[in-house]
PDB file of C-alpha atoms in Angstrom:
ATOM      1  CA  UNK A   1      -8.233 -15.416 -13.610  1.00 93.00           C
ATOM      2  CA  UNK A   2      -8.867 -18.475 -11.444  1.00 95.00           C
ATOM      3  CA  UNK A   3     -10.116 -21.764 -12.935  1.00 96.00           C
ATOM      4  CA  UNK A   4     -12.595 -23.655 -10.753  1.00 96.00           C
ATOM      5  CA  UNK A   5     -13.392 -26.760 -12.814  1.00 97.00           C
ATOM      6  CA  UNK A   6     -12.415 -28.650 -15.971  1.00 97.00           C
ATOM      7  CA  UNK A   7     -14.314 -31.251 -17.888  1.00 97.00           C
ATOM      8  CA  UNK A   8     -13.936 -32.760 -21.365  1.00 97.00           C
ATOM      9  CA  UNK A   9     -16.308 -34.592 -23.742  1.00 96.00           C
ATOM     10  CA  UNK A  10     -16.473 -35.200 -27.503  1.00 96.00           C
ATOM     11  CA  UNK A  11     -13.148 -33.451 -28.028  1.00 97.00           C
ATOM     12  CA  UNK A  12     -14.133 -30.233 -26.242  1.00 98.00           C
ATOM     13  CA  UNK A  13     -12.769 -29.030 -22.905  1.00 98.00           C
ATOM     14  CA  UNK A  14     -14.867 -26.760 -20.754  1.00 98.00           C
ATOM     15  CA  UNK A  15     -13.261 -24.709 -17.942  1.00 98.00           C
ATOM     16  CA  UNK A  16     -15.239 -22.567 -15.464  1.00 98.00           C
ATOM     17  CA  UNK A  17     -13.353 -19.518 -14.234  1.00 98.00           C
ATOM     18  CA  UNK A  18     -13.700 -16.465 -12.074  1.00 97.00           C
ATOM     19  CA  UNK A  19     -12.185 -13.193 -13.234  1.00 95.00           C
ATOM     20  CA  UNK A  20     -11.562 -10.356 -10.730  1.00 90.00           C
ATOM     21  CA  UNK A  21     -11.871  -6.841 -12.177  1.00 77.00           C
ATOM     22  CA  UNK A  22     -12.162  -3.640 -10.200  1.00 73.00           C
ATOM     23  CA  UNK A  23     -12.910  -5.747  -7.044  1.00 78.00           C
ATOM     24  CA  UNK A  24     -15.790  -7.519  -8.911  1.00 87.00           C
ATOM     25  CA  UNK A  25     -15.882 -11.275  -9.352  1.00 92.00           C
ATOM     26  CA  UNK A  26     -17.081 -12.167 -12.799  1.00 95.00           C
ATOM     27  CA  UNK A  27     -17.970 -15.832 -13.521  1.00 97.00           C
ATOM     28  CA  UNK A  28     -17.084 -17.161 -16.938  1.00 98.00           C
ATOM     29  CA  UNK A  29     -16.481 -20.272 -19.043  1.00 98.00           C
ATOM     30  CA  UNK A  30     -13.908 -21.192 -21.639  1.00 98.00           C
ATOM     31  CA  UNK A  31     -14.276 -23.883 -24.233  1.00 98.00           C
ATOM     32  CA  UNK A  32     -11.227 -25.110 -26.202  1.00 98.00           C
ATOM     33  CA  UNK A  33     -10.329 -28.224 -28.229  1.00 97.00           C
ATOM     34  CA  UNK A  34      -9.206 -31.125 -25.991  1.00 96.00           C
ATOM     35  CA  UNK A  35      -5.398 -31.093 -25.584  1.00 93.00           C
ATOM     36  CA  UNK A  36      -5.301 -27.610 -27.163  1.00 94.00           C
ATOM     37  CA  UNK A  37      -1.833 -26.023 -27.315  1.00 93.00           C
ATOM     38  CA  UNK A  38      -0.636 -22.788 -28.929  1.00 95.00           C
ATOM     39  CA  UNK A  39      -2.351 -19.737 -30.360  1.00 96.00           C
ATOM     40  CA  UNK A  40      -5.802 -19.937 -31.827  1.00 97.00           C
ATOM     41  CA  UNK A  41      -8.596 -17.513 -32.676  1.00 98.00           C
ATOM     42  CA  UNK A  42     -10.942 -16.610 -29.789  1.00 98.00           C
ATOM     43  CA  UNK A  43     -14.689 -16.018 -30.073  1.00 98.00           C
ATOM     44  CA  UNK A  44     -16.415 -14.119 -27.217  1.00 98.00           C
ATOM     45  CA  UNK A  45     -20.109 -14.850 -26.816  1.00 98.00           C
ATOM     46  CA  UNK A  46     -22.690 -12.567 -25.229  1.00 98.00           C
ATOM     47  CA  UNK A  47     -25.872 -14.249 -23.917  1.00 97.00           C
ATOM     48  CA  UNK A  48     -29.442 -12.859 -24.073  1.00 95.00           C
ATOM     49  CA  UNK A  49     -31.359 -11.038 -21.416  1.00 91.00           C
ATOM     50  CA  UNK A  50     -32.395 -13.240 -18.522  1.00 90.00           C
ATOM     51  CA  UNK A  51     -29.971 -15.954 -19.573  1.00 96.00           C
ATOM     52  CA  UNK A  52     -26.394 -16.760 -18.427  1.00 97.00           C
ATOM     53  CA  UNK A  53     -23.019 -17.948 -19.600  1.00 98.00           C
ATOM     54  CA  UNK A  54     -24.055 -21.583 -19.832  1.00 97.00           C
ATOM     55  CA  UNK A  55     -27.514 -21.083 -21.382  1.00 97.00           C
ATOM     56  CA  UNK A  56     -28.229 -24.052 -23.763  1.00 97.00           C
ATOM     57  CA  UNK A  57     -27.959 -21.869 -26.881  1.00 96.00           C
ATOM     58  CA  UNK A  58     -24.581 -20.498 -25.840  1.00 98.00           C
ATOM     59  CA  UNK A  59     -23.181 -23.934 -24.945  1.00 98.00           C
ATOM     60  CA  UNK A  60     -24.436 -25.506 -28.178  1.00 97.00           C
ATOM     61  CA  UNK A  61     -22.955 -22.785 -30.366  1.00 97.00           C
ATOM     62  CA  UNK A  62     -19.718 -22.648 -28.423  1.00 98.00           C
ATOM     63  CA  UNK A  63     -19.159 -26.441 -28.732  1.00 98.00           C
ATOM     64  CA  UNK A  64     -19.721 -26.352 -32.487  1.00 97.00           C
ATOM     65  CA  UNK A  65     -17.274 -23.389 -32.903  1.00 98.00           C
ATOM     66  CA  UNK A  66     -14.676 -25.383 -31.025  1.00 98.00           C
ATOM     67  CA  UNK A  67     -15.262 -28.821 -32.513  1.00 97.00           C
ATOM     68  CA  UNK A  68     -15.729 -27.722 -36.078  1.00 97.00           C
ATOM     69  CA  UNK A  69     -13.600 -24.566 -36.253  1.00 96.00           C
ATOM     70  CA  UNK A  70     -10.854 -25.197 -33.786  1.00 97.00           C
ATOM     71  CA  UNK A  71     -11.637 -21.914 -32.037  1.00 98.00           C
ATOM     72  CA  UNK A  72     -11.417 -21.041 -28.346  1.00 98.00           C
ATOM     73  CA  UNK A  73     -14.756 -19.669 -27.100  1.00 98.00           C
ATOM     74  CA  UNK A  74     -15.547 -17.769 -23.914  1.00 98.00           C
ATOM     75  CA  UNK A  75     -18.652 -16.422 -22.230  1.00 98.00           C
ATOM     76  CA  UNK A  76     -19.247 -14.252 -19.181  1.00 98.00           C
ATOM     77  CA  UNK A  77     -22.312 -13.796 -16.986  1.00 97.00           C
ATOM     78  CA  UNK A  78     -23.465 -10.251 -17.831  1.00 96.00           C
ATOM     79  CA  UNK A  79     -23.988  -7.831 -14.879  1.00 94.00           C
ATOM     80  CA  UNK A  80     -27.035  -8.924 -12.880  1.00 94.00           C
ATOM     81  CA  UNK A  81     -27.305 -12.258 -14.736  1.00 95.00           C
ATOM     82  CA  UNK A  82     -26.406 -15.824 -13.891  1.00 94.00           C
ATOM     83  CA  UNK A  83     -24.372 -15.994 -10.691  1.00 92.00           C
ATOM     84  CA  UNK A  84     -24.113 -12.214 -10.371  1.00 94.00           C
ATOM     85  CA  UNK A  85     -26.388 -10.113  -8.126  1.00 91.00           C
ATOM     86  CA  UNK A  86     -28.610  -7.359  -9.551  1.00 91.00           C
ATOM     87  CA  UNK A  87     -28.102  -3.741  -8.619  1.00 91.00           C
ATOM     88  CA  UNK A  88     -30.958  -1.643  -7.189  1.00 94.00           C
ATOM     89  CA  UNK A  89     -31.041   0.435 -10.407  1.00 93.00           C
ATOM     90  CA  UNK A  90     -31.252  -2.702 -12.502  1.00 91.00           C
ATOM     91  CA  UNK A  91     -34.163  -3.948 -10.369  1.00 92.00           C
ATOM     92  CA  UNK A  92     -35.878  -0.552 -10.839  1.00 94.00           C
ATOM     93  CA  UNK A  93     -35.564  -0.681 -14.625  1.00 91.00           C
ATOM     94  CA  UNK A  94     -36.678  -4.298 -14.817  1.00 89.00           C
ATOM     95  CA  UNK A  95     -39.678  -3.393 -12.711  1.00 92.00           C
ATOM     96  CA  UNK A  96     -40.598  -0.610 -15.176  1.00 92.00           C
ATOM     97  CA  UNK A  97     -40.136  -3.035 -18.054  1.00 86.00           C
ATOM     98  CA  UNK A  98     -42.623  -5.434 -16.543  1.00 88.00           C
ATOM     99  CA  UNK A  99     -45.104  -2.690 -15.805  1.00 91.00           C
ATOM    100  CA  UNK A 100     -44.990  -1.326 -19.347  1.00 87.00           C
ATOM    101  CA  UNK A 101     -45.191  -4.843 -20.845  1.00 84.00           C
ATOM    102  CA  UNK A 102     -48.368  -5.561 -18.835  1.00 87.00           C
ATOM    103  CA  UNK A 103     -49.865  -2.317 -19.915  1.00 88.00           C
ATOM    104  CA  UNK A 104     -48.896  -2.825 -23.589  1.00 85.00           C
ATOM    105  CA  UNK A 105     -46.642   0.231 -23.569  1.00 82.00           C
ATOM    106  CA  UNK A 106     -43.510   0.975 -25.537  1.00 82.00           C
ATOM    107  CA  UNK A 107     -40.554  -0.947 -24.123  1.00 81.00           C
ATOM    108  CA  UNK A 108     -37.906   0.574 -26.406  1.00 83.00           C
ATOM    109  CA  UNK A 109     -36.721   3.444 -24.114  1.00 86.00           C
ATOM    110  CA  UNK A 110     -36.601   1.270 -21.069  1.00 87.00           C
ATOM    111  CA  UNK A 111     -34.659  -1.481 -22.816  1.00 86.00           C
ATOM    112  CA  UNK A 112     -32.259   1.189 -24.156  1.00 87.00           C
ATOM    113  CA  UNK A 113     -31.786   2.518 -20.600  1.00 89.00           C
ATOM    114  CA  UNK A 114     -31.079  -1.066 -19.230  1.00 90.00           C
ATOM    115  CA  UNK A 115     -28.564  -1.816 -21.996  1.00 90.00           C
ATOM    116  CA  UNK A 116     -26.833   1.469 -21.407  1.00 90.00           C
ATOM    117  CA  UNK A 117     -26.618   0.802 -17.729  1.00 91.00           C
ATOM    118  CA  UNK A 118     -25.152  -2.763 -18.177  1.00 93.00           C
ATOM    119  CA  UNK A 119     -22.811  -1.809 -20.956  1.00 93.00           C
ATOM    120  CA  UNK A 120     -20.970   0.736 -18.719  1.00 91.00           C
ATOM    121  CA  UNK A 121     -19.950  -2.217 -16.546  1.00 93.00           C
ATOM    122  CA  UNK A 122     -19.772  -5.031 -19.164  1.00 95.00           C
ATOM    123  CA  UNK A 123     -17.425  -3.384 -21.715  1.00 96.00           C
ATOM    124  CA  UNK A 124     -14.485  -2.968 -19.368  1.00 95.00           C
ATOM    125  CA  UNK A 125     -15.166  -6.467 -18.006  1.00 96.00           C
ATOM    126  CA  UNK A 126     -14.988  -8.026 -21.487  1.00 97.00           C
ATOM    127  CA  UNK A 127     -11.736  -6.100 -22.191  1.00 96.00           C
ATOM    128  CA  UNK A 128     -10.287  -7.435 -18.981  1.00 96.00           C
ATOM    129  CA  UNK A 129     -11.429 -10.955 -19.811  1.00 97.00           C
ATOM    130  CA  UNK A 130      -9.863 -10.629 -23.250  1.00 97.00           C
ATOM    131  CA  UNK A 131      -6.507  -9.615 -21.675  1.00 97.00           C
ATOM    132  CA  UNK A 132      -6.651 -12.641 -19.283  1.00 97.00           C
ATOM    133  CA  UNK A 133      -7.719 -15.160 -21.929  1.00 98.00           C
ATOM    134  CA  UNK A 134      -5.063 -14.168 -24.411  1.00 97.00           C
ATOM    135  CA  UNK A 135      -2.423 -14.663 -21.721  1.00 97.00           C
ATOM    136  CA  UNK A 136      -3.318 -18.400 -21.602  1.00 97.00           C
ATOM    137  CA  UNK A 137      -0.930 -20.768 -23.355  1.00 95.00           C
ATOM    138  CA  UNK A 138      -3.726 -22.638 -25.164  1.00 96.00           C
ATOM    139  CA  UNK A 139      -5.451 -19.499 -26.399  1.00 97.00           C
ATOM    140  CA  UNK A 140      -2.792 -16.871 -26.971  1.00 96.00           C
ATOM    141  CA  UNK A 141      -2.884 -13.456 -28.587  1.00 95.00           C
ATOM    142  CA  UNK A 142      -4.574 -14.533 -31.860  1.00 95.00           C
ATOM    143  CA  UNK A 143      -7.456 -12.705 -33.586  1.00 96.00           C
ATOM    144  CA  UNK A 144     -10.751 -12.324 -31.644  1.00 98.00           C
ATOM    145  CA  UNK A 145     -14.327 -12.253 -32.735  1.00 98.00           C
ATOM    146  CA  UNK A 146     -17.634 -11.501 -30.994  1.00 98.00           C
ATOM    147  CA  UNK A 147     -21.100 -13.221 -31.228  1.00 98.00           C
ATOM    148  CA  UNK A 148     -24.098 -11.751 -29.429  1.00 98.00           C
ATOM    149  CA  UNK A 149     -27.863 -11.562 -29.927  1.00 97.00           C
ATOM    150  CA  UNK A 150     -30.475  -9.448 -28.110  1.00 94.00           C
ATOM    151  CA  UNK A 151     -28.816  -8.236 -24.842  1.00 94.00           C
ATOM    152  CA  UNK A 152     -25.607  -9.803 -26.202  1.00 96.00           C
ATOM    153  CA  UNK A 153     -25.849  -7.398 -29.106  1.00 96.00           C
ATOM    154  CA  UNK A 154     -26.790  -4.443 -26.922  1.00 94.00           C
ATOM    155  CA  UNK A 155     -23.648  -4.968 -24.863  1.00 96.00           C
ATOM    156  CA  UNK A 156     -21.572  -6.251 -27.734  1.00 97.00           C
ATOM    157  CA  UNK A 157     -21.896  -3.211 -30.035  1.00 97.00           C
ATOM    158  CA  UNK A 158     -20.160  -0.803 -27.641  1.00 97.00           C
ATOM    159  CA  UNK A 159     -17.560  -3.529 -26.776  1.00 98.00           C
ATOM    160  CA  UNK A 160     -16.734  -4.206 -30.427  1.00 98.00           C
ATOM    161  CA  UNK A 161     -16.562  -0.436 -31.101  1.00 98.00           C
ATOM    162  CA  UNK A 162     -14.127   0.061 -28.141  1.00 97.00           C
ATOM    163  CA  UNK A 163     -11.927  -3.034 -28.687  1.00 98.00           C
ATOM    164  CA  UNK A 164      -9.513  -3.091 -31.675  1.00 97.00           C
ATOM    165  CA  UNK A 165      -8.578  -6.754 -31.048  1.00 97.00           C
ATOM    166  CA  UNK A 166     -12.047  -7.774 -32.225  1.00 98.00           C
ATOM    167  CA  UNK A 167     -11.822  -8.370 -35.981  1.00 98.00           C
ATOM    168  CA  UNK A 168     -15.303  -9.651 -36.872  1.00 98.00           C
ATOM    169  CA  UNK A 169     -18.762  -9.764 -35.154  1.00 98.00           C
ATOM    170  CA  UNK A 170     -22.016 -11.647 -35.542  1.00 98.00           C
ATOM    171  CA  UNK A 171     -24.761  -9.511 -34.035  1.00 98.00           C
ATOM    172  CA  UNK A 172     -28.551  -9.183 -34.072  1.00 97.00           C
ATOM    173  CA  UNK A 173     -31.967  -9.039 -32.471  1.00 96.00           C
ATOM    174  CA  UNK A 174     -31.501  -5.446 -31.340  1.00 94.00           C
ATOM    175  CA  UNK A 175     -32.277  -1.942 -32.605  1.00 92.00           C
ATOM    176  CA  UNK A 176     -30.641   1.403 -33.121  1.00 84.00           C
ATOM    177  CA  UNK A 177     -32.111   2.983 -30.003  1.00 83.00           C
ATOM    178  CA  UNK A 178     -29.808   1.003 -27.673  1.00 78.00           C
ATOM    179  CA  UNK A 179     -26.403   1.567 -29.352  1.00 84.00           C
ATOM    180  CA  UNK A 180     -26.501   4.079 -32.222  1.00 89.00           C
ATOM    181  CA  UNK A 181     -23.370   6.055 -31.381  1.00 91.00           C
ATOM    182  CA  UNK A 182     -21.212   2.986 -30.828  1.00 95.00           C
ATOM    183  CA  UNK A 183     -22.579   1.243 -34.006  1.00 97.00           C
ATOM    184  CA  UNK A 184     -21.311   4.080 -36.148  1.00 97.00           C
ATOM    185  CA  UNK A 185     -17.785   3.464 -34.931  1.00 97.00           C
ATOM    186  CA  UNK A 186     -17.728  -0.225 -35.925  1.00 98.00           C
ATOM    187  CA  UNK A 187     -15.661  -0.869 -39.076  1.00 98.00           C
ATOM    188  CA  UNK A 188     -14.956  -4.614 -38.819  1.00 98.00           C
ATOM    189  CA  UNK A 189     -16.928  -7.136 -40.903  1.00 98.00           C
ATOM    190  CA  UNK A 190     -20.425  -7.726 -39.433  1.00 98.00           C
ATOM    191  CA  UNK A 191     -23.012 -10.394 -39.991  1.00 98.00           C
ATOM    192  CA  UNK A 192     -26.377  -9.048 -38.622  1.00 98.00           C
ATOM    193  CA  UNK A 193     -29.466 -11.159 -37.873  1.00 98.00           C
ATOM    194  CA  UNK A 194     -33.034  -9.830 -37.983  1.00 98.00           C
ATOM    195  CA  UNK A 195     -36.185 -11.753 -37.121  1.00 98.00           C
ATOM    196  CA  UNK A 196     -38.856 -10.260 -39.421  1.00 97.00           C
ATOM    197  CA  UNK A 197     -41.669 -10.829 -36.964  1.00 97.00           C
ATOM    198  CA  UNK A 198     -39.718  -9.912 -33.779  1.00 94.00           C
ATOM    199  CA  UNK A 199     -42.230  -9.009 -31.087  1.00 88.00           C
ATOM    200  CA  UNK A 200     -39.533  -7.385 -28.866  1.00 86.00           C
ATOM    201  CA  UNK A 201     -37.499  -5.297 -31.348  1.00 90.00           C
ATOM    202  CA  UNK A 202     -39.198  -3.273 -34.121  1.00 90.00           C
ATOM    203  CA  UNK A 203     -38.140  -4.249 -37.614  1.00 94.00           C
ATOM    204  CA  UNK A 204     -37.402  -0.652 -38.426  1.00 94.00           C
ATOM    205  CA  UNK A 205     -35.116  -0.307 -35.431  1.00 93.00           C
ATOM    206  CA  UNK A 206     -33.142  -3.429 -36.446  1.00 95.00           C
ATOM    207  CA  UNK A 207     -32.739  -2.180 -39.989  1.00 97.00           C
ATOM    208  CA  UNK A 208     -31.691   1.239 -38.680  1.00 96.00           C
ATOM    209  CA  UNK A 209     -28.966  -0.336 -36.565  1.00 96.00           C
ATOM    210  CA  UNK A 210     -27.657  -2.294 -39.524  1.00 97.00           C
ATOM    211  CA  UNK A 211     -27.561   0.886 -41.551  1.00 97.00           C
ATOM    212  CA  UNK A 212     -25.450   2.577 -38.890  1.00 97.00           C
ATOM    213  CA  UNK A 213     -22.504   0.164 -38.982  1.00 98.00           C
ATOM    214  CA  UNK A 214     -19.628   1.789 -40.737  1.00 98.00           C
ATOM    215  CA  UNK A 215     -18.240  -1.580 -41.904  1.00 98.00           C
ATOM    216  CA  UNK A 216     -17.150  -1.938 -45.590  1.00 97.00           C
ATOM    217  CA  UNK A 217     -18.347  -5.585 -45.301  1.00 98.00           C
ATOM    218  CA  UNK A 218     -21.681  -6.092 -43.580  1.00 98.00           C
ATOM    219  CA  UNK A 219     -24.361  -8.629 -44.397  1.00 98.00           C
ATOM    220  CA  UNK A 220     -28.024  -8.646 -43.340  1.00 98.00           C
ATOM    221  CA  UNK A 221     -29.696 -11.950 -42.606  1.00 98.00           C
ATOM    222  CA  UNK A 222     -33.494 -11.646 -42.224  1.00 98.00           C
ATOM    223  CA  UNK A 223     -35.609 -14.626 -41.378  1.00 98.00           C
ATOM    224  CA  UNK A 224     -39.336 -14.993 -40.644  1.00 98.00           C
ATOM    225  CA  UNK A 225     -40.364 -15.635 -37.051  1.00 97.00           C
ATOM    226  CA  UNK A 226     -40.320 -14.106 -33.582  1.00 96.00           C
ATOM    227  CA  UNK A 227     -37.475 -12.962 -31.339  1.00 95.00           C
ATOM    228  CA  UNK A 228     -36.474 -16.489 -30.259  1.00 93.00           C
ATOM    229  CA  UNK A 229     -36.907 -18.251 -33.637  1.00 97.00           C
ATOM    230  CA  UNK A 230     -33.464 -17.740 -35.213  1.00 97.00           C
ATOM    231  CA  UNK A 231     -32.974 -20.747 -37.581  1.00 97.00           C
ATOM    232  CA  UNK A 232     -30.226 -23.201 -36.674  1.00 94.00           C
ATOM    233  CA  UNK A 233     -28.701 -22.756 -40.159  1.00 97.00           C
ATOM    234  CA  UNK A 234     -27.568 -19.349 -39.018  1.00 98.00           C
ATOM    235  CA  UNK A 235     -25.049 -21.145 -36.878  1.00 97.00           C
ATOM    236  CA  UNK A 236     -23.541 -22.742 -39.969  1.00 97.00           C
ATOM    237  CA  UNK A 237     -23.259 -19.269 -41.494  1.00 98.00           C
ATOM    238  CA  UNK A 238     -21.619 -17.832 -38.391  1.00 98.00           C
ATOM    239  CA  UNK A 239     -19.075 -20.657 -38.368  1.00 98.00           C
ATOM    240  CA  UNK A 240     -18.179 -19.910 -41.986  1.00 98.00           C
ATOM    241  CA  UNK A 241     -18.052 -16.132 -41.246  1.00 98.00           C
ATOM    242  CA  UNK A 242     -15.683 -16.443 -38.326  1.00 98.00           C
ATOM    243  CA  UNK A 243     -13.505 -19.007 -40.206  1.00 98.00           C
ATOM    244  CA  UNK A 244     -13.224 -16.577 -43.157  1.00 97.00           C
ATOM    245  CA  UNK A 245     -12.288 -13.568 -41.013  1.00 98.00           C
ATOM    246  CA  UNK A 246     -10.352 -15.068 -38.033  1.00 97.00           C
ATOM    247  CA  UNK A 247      -8.485 -17.791 -39.919  1.00 88.00           C
TER     248      UNK A 247
END
């Protein structure tokens, strides 16, 4: 891991970094309390489709997790997003998505194929990032959590299922078609968000995914509105959730 910049404001330090994994350069960002020292819980955040590690929603949530909870928070550019080039196969699937969307066709199988393709690369990258971040003196090998909506959920479900260091997860805005097998292997506490009028993910698919989680503690939060209309008070809930399970 190589840090490329460091800035601080309002008690939060932001460090951009590049992680090299399997000859691939992965851009990321780490937020910590200013002058942080010693071990602290780490929250990994997965951005949505078409977004990147410093999308406004990611940055806003990360800064609150740090400022109000004292957590370390990290985000990576997903494969083919942000500062990372897209593969030919990713371009092909995205082209098919656009064609189906224009024709009013069913997007579910194409979205599932895209998430499956990206997860095969993203899961080992997140595990390598977790290794590197927990080696830092101001993060350390404390408990880890995961937050991810939409694509961040599609890639996060197989990551959480594969990574025993993740002790709690806030997920949502995704359906069972993209990650059913992995969801059934998740046993950590889960807070799951559903937008009742989601135009991109069928309500039935979201509820089916929630049903698949094998967690003894899982909570469903359903709110009216479309895919991008998650209420800001859900951030308050996520902060309480991670504080309860990682502290």
